[in-house]
Coordinates of C-alpha atoms in Angstrom, one line a residue:
M86 CA 0.0 0.0 0.0
N87 CA 1.1 3.5 -0.7
P88 CA 2.7 4.9 2.6
L89 CA 0.8 8.2 2.2
K90 CA -2.5 6.4 1.8
Q91 CA -1.6 4.2 4.8
L92 CA -0.9 7.3 6.9
K93 CA -4.3 8.7 6.2
Q94 CA -5.9 5.5 7.5
I95 CA -4.2 5.9 10.9
N96 CA -6.4 7.5 13.6
P97 CA -4.9 10.3 15.6
L98 CA -3.8 9.5 19.1
R99 CA -6.4 9.7 21.9
P100 CA -7.3 13.3 22.9
L101 CA -5.1 14.7 25.7
K102 CA -6.4 15.4 29.1
P103 CA -7.0 19.1 29.8
L104 CA -3.9 20.8 31.2
K105 CA -5.7 21.8 34.4
Q106 CA -6.5 18.1 34.9
L107 CA -2.9 17.2 34.2
K108 CA -1.6 19.4 37.0
Q109 CA -3.8 17.5 39.4
L110 CA -2.5 14.1 38.4
K111 CA -0.5 12.1 40.8
P112 CA 2.8 11.3 39.1
L113 CA 3.2 7.6 38.9
N114 CA 6.2 6.3 37.1
P115 CA 9.4 8.4 36.6
L116 CA 9.4 10.5 33.4
K117 CA 12.9 10.3 32.1
L118 CA 12.9 11.9 28.6
A119 CA 15.9 11.7 26.2
I120 CA 15.7 14.2 23.4
I121 CA 17.9 13.6 20.4
G122 CA 18.9 17.0 19.1
A123 CA 19.3 20.3 20.8
G124 CA 17.7 22.8 18.4
P125 CA 14.7 25.0 18.9
S126 CA 12.2 22.2 18.8
A127 CA 14.1 20.2 21.5
F128 CA 14.3 23.2 23.8
Y129 CA 10.6 24.1 23.3
V130 CA 9.6 20.5 24.2
A131 CA 11.8 20.6 27.2
S132 CA 10.5 23.9 28.3
R133 CA 6.9 22.8 28.0
V134 CA 7.3 19.5 29.8
L135 CA 9.1 21.1 32.7
K136 CA 6.5 23.9 32.9
L137 CA 3.6 21.4 33.0
L138 CA 5.4 19.4 35.7
P139 CA 7.0 22.0 38.0
L140 CA 9.3 21.0 40.7
G141 CA 7.4 19.7 43.7
M142 CA 4.8 17.5 41.8
G143 CA 6.8 14.4 42.5
G144 CA 7.5 15.3 46.2
S145 CA 9.6 18.1 47.6
T146 CA 11.3 20.8 45.6
A147 CA 14.9 21.5 45.0
G148 CA 16.8 24.6 44.0
S149 CA 17.7 25.4 40.4
G150 CA 21.1 24.1 39.3
R151 CA 22.0 27.4 37.6
D152 CA 21.5 31.0 38.4
A153 CA 20.6 33.4 35.6
D154 CA 24.2 34.3 35.2
G155 CA 25.2 30.7 34.7
G156 CA 26.5 30.0 38.2
G157 CA 25.6 27.0 40.3
S158 CA 23.1 27.4 43.2
G159 CA 22.3 24.0 44.7
K160 CA 22.7 21.2 42.2
E161 CA 26.2 20.0 41.5
T162 CA 26.8 20.6 37.8
M163 CA 27.7 17.9 35.3
S164 CA 31.0 19.6 34.7
E165 CA 31.9 19.3 38.4
R166 CA 30.8 15.7 38.4
G167 CA 33.2 14.7 35.7
S168 CA 36.2 16.8 36.8
G169 CA 38.1 14.4 38.9
S170 CA 36.2 14.7 42.1
G171 CA 37.0 11.1 42.9
M172 CA 33.3 10.0 43.0
N173 CA 32.1 7.2 40.7
G174 CA 29.1 7.7 38.4
K175 CA 26.5 6.4 40.8
E176 CA 27.8 8.5 43.8
T177 CA 28.0 11.7 41.8
R178 CA 24.5 11.2 40.3
E179 CA 23.0 10.4 43.8
T180 CA 24.5 13.7 45.1
T181 CA 21.9 15.6 43.0
R182 CA 19.0 13.8 44.6
N183 CA 19.7 15.1 48.1
V184 CA 20.5 18.8 47.7
D185 CA 19.4 20.7 50.8
G186 CA 18.1 17.5 52.3
K187 CA 15.3 17.3 49.7
E188 CA 14.5 15.0 46.8
N189 CA 14.0 16.3 43.3
S190 CA 10.9 15.6 41.3
N191 CA 10.8 12.3 39.4
V192 CA 11.3 14.1 36.0
R193 CA 14.4 14.4 34.0
V194 CA 14.9 15.9 30.5
H195 CA 18.2 15.3 28.8
L196 CA 19.2 16.7 25.4
Y197 CA 21.8 14.9 23.3
D198 CA 23.3 16.6 20.2
R199 CA 26.1 15.5 17.9
L200 CA 27.3 19.2 17.9
W201 CA 29.2 20.4 20.9
A202 CA 27.1 23.6 21.1
P203 CA 23.3 23.8 21.6
Y204 CA 20.6 25.6 19.6
G205 CA 20.9 23.9 16.2
L206 CA 19.8 26.1 13.3
V207 CA 19.5 29.1 15.6
R208 CA 23.3 29.0 15.9
Y209 CA 24.2 27.4 12.6
G210 CA 21.4 28.5 10.3
V211 CA 20.3 32.0 11.1
A212 CA 21.9 34.7 8.8
P213 CA 24.5 36.6 10.8
D214 CA 22.8 39.9 10.0
H215 CA 19.5 38.7 11.6
P216 CA 20.6 38.5 15.3
E217 CA 17.0 39.3 16.4
V218 CA 16.0 35.8 15.4
K219 CA 18.4 34.4 18.0
N220 CA 16.4 36.1 20.9
C221 CA 14.7 32.8 21.5
T222 CA 17.9 31.6 23.2
H223 CA 17.0 33.7 26.2
K224 CA 14.0 31.4 26.8
F225 CA 16.2 28.3 26.2
R226 CA 18.6 29.6 28.8
Q227 CA 15.8 29.9 31.3
T228 CA 14.7 26.3 30.6
A229 CA 18.3 25.1 31.2
Q230 CA 18.2 26.6 34.7
D231 CA 15.8 23.9 35.8
A232 CA 17.6 21.4 38.0
R233 CA 16.1 18.5 36.0
F234 CA 17.5 19.6 32.6
E235 CA 20.8 18.5 31.2
F236 CA 22.5 19.0 27.8
F237 CA 25.1 16.6 26.5
G238 CA 26.9 18.0 23.4
G239 CA 29.3 16.1 21.2
V240 CA 27.3 12.9 21.5
N241 CA 26.4 11.2 18.2
V242 CA 23.4 8.9 18.6
V243 CA 23.5 6.1 16.1
S244 CA 21.1 3.4 15.1
S245 CA 23.3 0.5 16.1
A246 CA 26.6 0.1 18.0
S247 CA 28.2 -1.7 15.0
S248 CA 27.4 1.0 12.4
P249 CA 28.4 4.5 13.4
S250 CA 27.6 5.6 9.8
S251 CA 23.9 4.9 10.5
A252 CA 23.7 8.0 12.6
P253 CA 20.6 10.2 11.9
T254 CA 22.9 13.1 11.1
A255 CA 26.4 13.5 9.8
P256 CA 29.0 13.0 12.5
T257 CA 31.4 15.7 13.6
P258 CA 35.1 15.1 13.8
H259 CA 34.8 14.7 17.6
P260 CA 31.7 12.8 18.4
L261 CA 31.2 10.3 21.2
T262 CA 29.1 7.5 19.7
L263 CA 26.0 6.4 21.6
P264 CA 23.8 3.6 20.3
L265 CA 20.1 4.3 20.2
S266 CA 19.5 1.0 21.9
T267 CA 21.3 2.3 25.0
L268 CA 19.0 5.3 25.2
F269 CA 16.0 2.9 25.1
K270 CA 17.4 1.1 28.1
S271 CA 18.2 4.2 30.0
Y272 CA 15.1 6.4 29.4
T273 CA 11.4 6.0 29.7
H274 CA 10.6 8.2 26.7
I275 CA 12.5 9.1 23.5
L276 CA 12.0 12.2 21.3
F277 CA 13.6 12.7 17.9
A278 CA 14.2 16.4 17.3
T279 CA 16.9 15.9 14.8
G280 CA 15.6 18.3 12.2
C281 CA 16.1 17.9 8.4
T282 CA 19.9 18.1 7.8
Q283 CA 20.2 16.8 4.3
P284 CA 20.0 19.3 1.4
T285 CA 17.7 18.5 -1.5
L286 CA 19.9 18.4 -4.6
H287 CA 18.9 19.2 -8.2
P288 CA 19.1 16.0 -10.3
S289 CA 20.5 17.9 -13.3
I290 CA 23.3 19.7 -11.5
P291 CA 24.9 17.6 -8.8
P292 CA 27.5 19.0 -6.5
S293 CA 30.9 19.7 -8.1
S294 CA 33.7 22.3 -8.2
R295 CA 31.2 24.7 -9.7
C296 CA 28.0 23.7 -7.8
V297 CA 27.5 23.5 -4.1
P298 CA 24.3 23.1 -2.0
A299 CA 23.1 26.1 0.1
S300 CA 23.6 24.1 3.3
E301 CA 27.4 24.1 2.6
V302 CA 27.4 27.9 2.2
V303 CA 25.4 28.4 5.3
G304 CA 27.6 26.0 7.2
W305 CA 30.6 27.8 6.0
Y306 CA 29.6 31.3 7.1
T307 CA 28.2 30.1 10.5
G308 CA 31.2 27.8 11.3
N309 CA 29.1 24.6 11.5
P310 CA 31.5 21.8 12.4
T311 CA 29.4 19.3 10.4
S312 CA 29.7 21.2 7.2
T313 CA 31.1 18.7 4.7
P314 CA 32.5 20.5 1.6
S315 CA 32.1 19.0 -1.9
S316 CA 35.4 18.2 -3.5
P317 CA 36.9 20.5 -4.4
S318 CA 34.8 23.3 -3.0
P319 CA 35.3 26.9 -3.9
L320 CA 34.2 27.9 -0.4
H321 CA 36.5 25.6 1.6
H322 CA 39.4 26.2 -0.7
P323 CA 38.9 30.0 -0.8
N324 CA 39.1 31.5 -4.2
L325 CA 36.1 33.9 -4.1
T326 CA 38.6 36.4 -5.5
H327 CA 38.1 34.7 -8.9
I328 CA 34.3 34.3 -8.6
H329 CA 32.4 37.2 -10.2
H330 CA 29.0 35.8 -11.0
V331 CA 27.0 33.6 -8.7
T332 CA 23.8 31.8 -9.6
I333 CA 21.4 30.7 -6.8
I334 CA 18.8 28.1 -7.7
G335 CA 15.7 28.6 -5.5
H336 CA 13.3 31.4 -4.5
G337 CA 13.3 31.0 -0.7
N338 CA 14.6 33.1 2.2
V339 CA 17.8 31.1 2.4
A340 CA 18.6 32.0 -1.2
L341 CA 18.2 35.7 -0.5
D342 CA 20.2 35.4 2.8
I343 CA 23.1 34.0 0.8
A344 CA 22.8 36.6 -2.0
R345 CA 22.7 39.4 0.6
L346 CA 25.8 38.2 2.4
L347 CA 27.7 37.7 -0.8
L348 CA 26.9 41.3 -2.0
S349 CA 27.0 43.2 1.3
P350 CA 29.9 45.7 1.8
F351 CA 32.6 44.1 3.9
D352 CA 32.4 46.9 6.5
A353 CA 28.8 45.8 7.2
L354 CA 29.9 42.2 7.7
S355 CA 33.1 42.7 9.7
T356 CA 31.2 43.3 13.0
L357 CA 28.8 40.3 12.6
D358 CA 28.9 36.8 14.1
I359 CA 31.0 35.4 11.3
P360 CA 34.1 33.3 11.8
R361 CA 37.4 35.2 11.2
S362 CA 38.5 32.7 8.6
V363 CA 35.3 33.4 6.6
L364 CA 35.7 37.2 6.8
E365 CA 39.2 36.9 5.5
V366 CA 37.8 35.2 2.4
M367 CA 34.8 37.6 2.0
E368 CA 37.1 40.6 2.2
R369 CA 38.8 39.5 -1.0
S370 CA 35.6 38.4 -2.7
G371 CA 35.3 39.2 -6.3
V372 CA 31.5 38.6 -6.5
R373 CA 29.8 41.3 -8.6
H374 CA 26.5 39.9 -9.6
V375 CA 24.1 37.3 -8.2
S376 CA 21.3 35.8 -10.2
V377 CA 18.5 34.2 -8.1
V378 CA 16.7 31.7 -10.3
G379 CA 13.3 29.9 -9.9
R380 CA 11.3 27.6 -12.0
R381 CA 8.0 29.4 -11.4
G382 CA 6.7 32.9 -11.0
L383 CA 6.5 35.7 -8.5
G384 CA 3.2 34.4 -7.2
E385 CA 4.8 31.1 -6.2
A386 CA 8.1 32.5 -4.7
S387 CA 8.4 31.7 -1.0
F388 CA 10.9 34.5 0.0
G389 CA 9.5 37.2 2.2
V390 CA 8.9 40.9 1.7
K391 CA 11.4 41.6 4.5
E392 CA 14.2 39.7 2.7
V393 CA 13.5 41.4 -0.6
R394 CA 13.4 44.8 1.1
E395 CA 16.8 44.2 2.6
M396 CA 18.2 43.3 -0.8
M397 CA 16.8 46.5 -2.2
R398 CA 18.5 48.6 0.5
L399 CA 22.0 47.1 0.1
E400 CA 24.6 49.8 -0.1
G401 CA 26.3 50.0 -3.5
V402 CA 24.1 47.2 -5.0
G403 CA 21.5 47.7 -7.8
M404 CA 18.7 45.3 -8.9
R405 CA 18.0 44.7 -12.5
P406 CA 14.4 45.8 -13.1
L407 CA 11.9 43.0 -13.8
E408 CA 9.8 42.9 -17.0
E409 CA 6.4 44.6 -16.6
G410 CA 4.6 41.4 -17.5
L411 CA 6.0 39.5 -14.5
L412 CA 5.0 42.3 -12.1
R413 CA 1.4 42.1 -13.4
G414 CA 1.3 38.5 -12.3
V415 CA 1.5 37.0 -15.7
G416 CA 2.1 33.2 -15.3
G417 CA 5.1 32.8 -17.5
E418 CA 6.3 33.6 -21.0
G419 CA 3.2 33.6 -23.3
G420 CA 0.8 33.6 -20.3
G421 CA -0.7 30.6 -18.6
G422 CA -0.9 31.8 -15.0
G423 CA -2.3 35.1 -13.9
T424 CA -3.9 34.1 -10.6
E425 CA -5.0 36.9 -8.3
L426 CA -2.2 38.1 -6.0
T427 CA -2.5 37.9 -2.3
R428 CA -2.0 40.9 -0.1
R429 CA 1.6 39.8 0.7
Q430 CA 2.2 39.4 -3.0
K431 CA 0.8 42.8 -3.8
R432 CA 3.2 44.3 -1.3
M433 CA 6.0 42.4 -3.0
V434 CA 5.0 43.7 -6.4
D435 CA 4.9 47.3 -5.1
L436 CA 8.3 46.8 -3.7
L437 CA 9.8 45.4 -6.9
K438 CA 8.2 48.2 -9.0
K439 CA 9.8 50.7 -6.8
G440 CA 13.2 49.1 -7.4
S441 CA 16.4 49.2 -5.5
R442 CA 17.8 52.2 -3.6
C443 CA 20.8 52.2 -6.0
E444 CA 19.9 52.5 -9.6
Y445 CA 20.8 49.4 -11.7
G446 CA 23.9 50.1 -13.9
T447 CA 25.4 52.7 -11.6
T448 CA 27.0 50.4 -9.1
E449 CA 29.8 47.7 -9.3
K450 CA 27.5 45.1 -7.7
S451 CA 24.1 44.0 -8.8
W452 CA 21.5 41.2 -8.5
S453 CA 18.5 39.9 -10.4
L454 CA 15.5 37.7 -10.0
E455 CA 15.0 35.2 -12.8
F456 CA 11.6 33.6 -13.0
F457 CA 10.3 30.6 -15.1
R458 CA 13.8 29.1 -15.5
S459 CA 14.7 25.5 -14.6
P460 CA 18.3 24.1 -14.7
V461 CA 18.8 21.2 -17.1
G462 CA 22.6 21.0 -17.1
L463 CA 25.9 22.6 -16.1
T464 CA 29.0 22.6 -18.4
E465 CA 32.2 23.3 -16.4
S466 CA 34.2 25.3 -18.9
H467 CA 36.9 27.9 -18.3
P468 CA 36.8 30.7 -17.2
S469 CA 33.1 30.5 -16.6
A470 CA 30.7 27.5 -16.5
Q471 CA 27.6 27.4 -18.7
L472 CA 24.3 26.8 -16.9
S473 CA 21.6 25.6 -19.3
L474 CA 18.1 26.8 -18.3
A475 CA 14.8 25.5 -19.6
H476 CA 12.1 28.1 -20.0
T477 CA 8.9 27.2 -18.3
I478 CA 5.3 28.3 -18.0
L479 CA 2.8 27.7 -15.1
D480 CA 0.1 25.0 -15.5
P481 CA -3.1 26.9 -14.5
T482 CA -4.6 23.8 -13.0
T483 CA -1.7 22.2 -11.1
H484 CA 0.5 25.3 -10.7
R485 CA 3.5 23.2 -11.7
A486 CA 6.2 24.5 -14.0
I487 CA 6.0 23.1 -17.5
P488 CA 8.9 23.4 -20.0
T489 CA 8.2 25.3 -23.2
G490 CA 10.9 23.6 -25.2
E491 CA 13.1 26.7 -25.3
I492 CA 16.5 26.6 -23.6
S493 CA 19.0 29.4 -22.8
S494 CA 22.5 29.5 -21.4
L495 CA 23.8 31.6 -18.5
S496 CA 27.5 32.1 -17.9
T497 CA 28.3 31.8 -14.2
D498 CA 31.3 31.1 -12.0
L499 CA 29.4 29.3 -9.2
V500 CA 26.0 27.7 -8.8
I501 CA 24.4 27.3 -5.4
T502 CA 21.3 25.1 -5.1
S503 CA 18.8 26.2 -2.4
L504 CA 16.0 23.8 -2.8
G505 CA 15.1 22.9 0.8
F506 CA 16.1 20.0 3.1
H507 CA 15.0 16.5 4.1
G508 CA 15.7 14.1 6.9
E509 CA 18.6 11.6 7.0
P510 CA 17.4 8.5 5.1
S511 CA 19.2 6.2 7.4
A512 CA 17.4 7.5 10.5
P513 CA 15.0 5.2 12.3
F514 CA 11.4 5.5 11.2
Y515 CA 12.3 7.7 8.2
D516 CA 9.7 7.8 5.4
P517 CA 11.4 8.3 2.0
I518 CA 8.1 9.7 0.5
L519 CA 7.5 12.1 3.3
G520 CA 11.2 13.0 3.6
H521 CA 11.0 12.9 7.4
I522 CA 10.1 10.6 10.4
R523 CA 6.6 9.1 10.3
T524 CA 4.3 10.3 13.0
A525 CA 0.6 9.7 13.7
L526 CA -1.9 12.3 12.4
G527 CA -2.8 14.8 15.1
G528 CA 0.2 14.0 17.3
G529 CA 3.9 13.4 17.6
G530 CA 3.9 9.7 18.3
V531 CA 6.2 7.8 16.0
I532 CA 4.7 5.0 13.9
T533 CA 6.3 2.1 12.0
A534 CA 6.1 1.5 8.2
D535 CA 3.1 -0.8 8.8
G536 CA 1.2 1.8 10.8
K537 CA 1.9 0.7 14.3
R538 CA 2.5 3.2 17.1
V539 CA 5.9 2.9 18.8
E540 CA 5.2 3.3 22.5
R541 CA 6.7 6.3 24.2
V542 CA 8.7 7.4 21.1
Y543 CA 8.0 10.8 19.6
A544 CA 9.3 13.3 17.0
S545 CA 8.9 17.0 16.8
G546 CA 9.8 20.0 14.7
W547 CA 11.3 19.5 11.3
A548 CA 12.0 15.9 12.1
A549 CA 8.3 15.3 12.2
M550 CA 6.9 18.0 9.9
G551 CA 9.6 18.4 7.3
A552 CA 11.7 21.5 6.6
K553 CA 8.9 24.1 6.5
G554 CA 7.4 26.8 8.7
V555 CA 8.8 29.6 10.8
L556 CA 10.1 29.4 14.3
A557 CA 6.6 30.1 15.7
A558 CA 5.3 27.0 13.9
T559 CA 8.1 24.9 15.4
M560 CA 7.2 26.2 18.9
M561 CA 3.5 25.3 18.6
N562 CA 4.3 21.9 17.2
A563 CA 6.8 21.3 20.1
Y564 CA 4.3 22.4 22.7
G565 CA 1.7 20.0 21.3
V566 CA 4.1 17.1 21.4
A567 CA 5.2 18.0 24.9
D568 CA 1.5 17.9 26.0
E569 CA 1.2 14.5 24.4
I570 CA 4.3 13.2 26.2
V571 CA 3.0 14.4 29.6
G572 CA -0.5 13.1 28.8
D573 CA 0.9 9.6 28.0
W574 CA 3.0 9.7 31.1
G575 CA 0.0 10.4 33.3
G576 CA -1.3 6.9 32.6
G577 CA 1.8 5.0 33.6
V578 CA 2.5 2.7 36.5
N579 CA 4.4 3.3 39.7
D580 CA 8.0 2.0 39.2
E581 CA 10.7 2.9 41.8
E582 CA 13.4 1.6 39.5
E583 CA 13.4 1.6 35.7
E584 CA 13.7 -1.5 33.7
G585 CA 17.2 -3.0 33.6
G586 CA 18.2 -1.5 36.9
Q587 CA 18.5 2.0 35.7
T588 CA 17.8 4.7 38.3
L589 CA 16.3 8.1 37.6
D590 CA 19.6 9.8 37.7
S591 CA 21.8 7.2 36.0
L592 CA 23.5 8.0 32.7
P593 CA 24.6 5.7 29.9
E594 CA 28.1 4.6 30.9
V595 CA 29.7 6.0 27.7
V596 CA 28.2 9.4 28.4
Q597 CA 29.4 9.4 32.0
R598 CA 32.9 8.4 30.8
G599 CA 32.8 11.2 28.2
L600 CA 32.0 13.7 31.0
E601 CA 34.9 12.5 33.1
E602 CA 37.3 12.7 30.0
G603 CA 36.0 16.1 28.9
T604 CA 34.8 15.0 25.5
V605 CA 31.1 15.7 26.3
V606 CA 30.0 19.4 26.7
T607 CA 27.4 20.2 29.3
Y608 CA 25.2 23.3 29.4
D609 CA 27.4 24.8 32.1
D610 CA 30.4 24.3 29.8
W611 CA 28.4 26.1 27.0
L612 CA 27.7 29.1 29.2
R613 CA 31.4 29.5 29.8
V614 CA 32.1 29.2 26.1
D615 CA 29.3 31.6 25.2
E616 CA 30.7 34.2 27.5
E617 CA 34.2 33.7 26.2
E618 CA 33.1 34.0 22.5
I619 CA 31.3 37.3 23.3
R620 CA 34.4 38.5 25.2
R621 CA 36.7 37.6 22.3
G622 CA 34.4 39.3 19.8
A623 CA 34.3 42.5 21.9
Q624 CA 38.0 42.7 21.7
V625 CA 37.9 43.0 17.9
G626 CA 34.6 44.9 17.6
K627 CA 32.4 41.9 16.7
E628 CA 29.2 40.4 18.1
R629 CA 31.2 37.3 19.1
E630 CA 34.2 35.4 17.8
R631 CA 33.2 31.8 17.3
M632 CA 35.4 29.1 18.7
T633 CA 36.3 25.8 17.1
W634 CA 36.1 22.4 18.9
E635 CA 39.9 22.6 19.4
D636 CA 39.5 26.0 20.9
V637 CA 36.7 24.8 23.2
R638 CA 38.7 21.8 24.4
T639 CA 41.6 23.9 25.3
F640 CA 39.5 26.6 26.9
L641 CA 37.5 24.2 29.1
K642 CA 40.7 22.7 30.5
T643 CA 41.7 26.0 31.9

């Protein structure tokens, strides 16, 4: 049976108990939740779970393990436990259960991430000139102050102990490998918040020395340690000096983010949260024009008005005016579309009619929007490559792009494909048709290929929905999944000790060893690194100076 049809036949999970009723429930079994991933969805789920189950529901309360300034105030930190105190794993974990002579609630939320730093795409995906998007980290920091929360960075959760390559996401150069089976033995509930890390590639123009996915570019200018350059990559073997024309395939916000950063004056970039090594390359950049190409029209473009307005206001950059027919909403060359524009699209049209602040043709740098063009091939010649583009029109019924039969060629030095993302195909419960983990309709519960619910296993955010939606949508999805987790937990049984002899505060042995050896980063470690990055940035007039894993290891030893 078609998996999509099969999904539609699965009934949503039972309705959740009202939240007021949940607060009156007597906690039965311990809730020990392992979240794989530490991006926004993971933190939102953790925040919601801990808010629904405040300290004290499981007995007496205990003080928070962290002050707002990152200092300890009651609970011994994970960094202290693994710093040669002489205690074994059991003794150090038991210490946290008796702070101030009281016992903590029977709830634990632990985040595991293959990256050493938390926050996922907020740290490694947000454009450096959009710092306001990172304000959500203030809420995440508040969540981490809860004594029942822990973050373990640099831990790569894999599907099996014998196959590290089966990890849901690409490993970093420094990960500690943790089999998923170990988490199932150590926790009562599992949540996948692994996002969608794999770029969607264009079948006609695979990665090469002239073509790179947008994820590689974003990973480059954010210092993502998992960024894996194509071979050879013009970004990781810096030669932007010799790149004058860049073509970006895709009409989304990421495409305009990249175009904006490539064309922005260096002075405007030098104070941003961009690694020093990247700034050195961008200072010598020879990029003079960026073409942003899409297979459909303005009415179908997904970039926002804000992003276009920022492009229009770039200092020393002019936009090539669009043809009047495109601004009237004509659905392609020779017609075929012409649907009524929405309010947002009308604002976009007005903005494009007005044009850029700098008149096109009067500046050294420029950019253009190319509609109704679809790549069909890339010839890597010298000095410039030739990108073959099929001309398209819009099918008025399906709104799909249809080739007209005409093909044109565009000379370009570098092609960047920005076509979205999908989940890691080797991840457990991945559906190749959906492009992400299978979950039941109306909830976050994970289901198998034959439609069976996997008990106490969940997915949230992009891992469950696919790579779509803004941060607010991720938050609402995460809150719903958190409600579901707490609702399921309310119907459990009273177990003093978890299956397999695991206690509430025990950790997988490999994680405990990593803490003792300093290969696993805790949230308290991150607070120290965060403060140091900001301090180093201030010394050179930047928002922060990002540290590499090698920098972090050295710094945390001091």
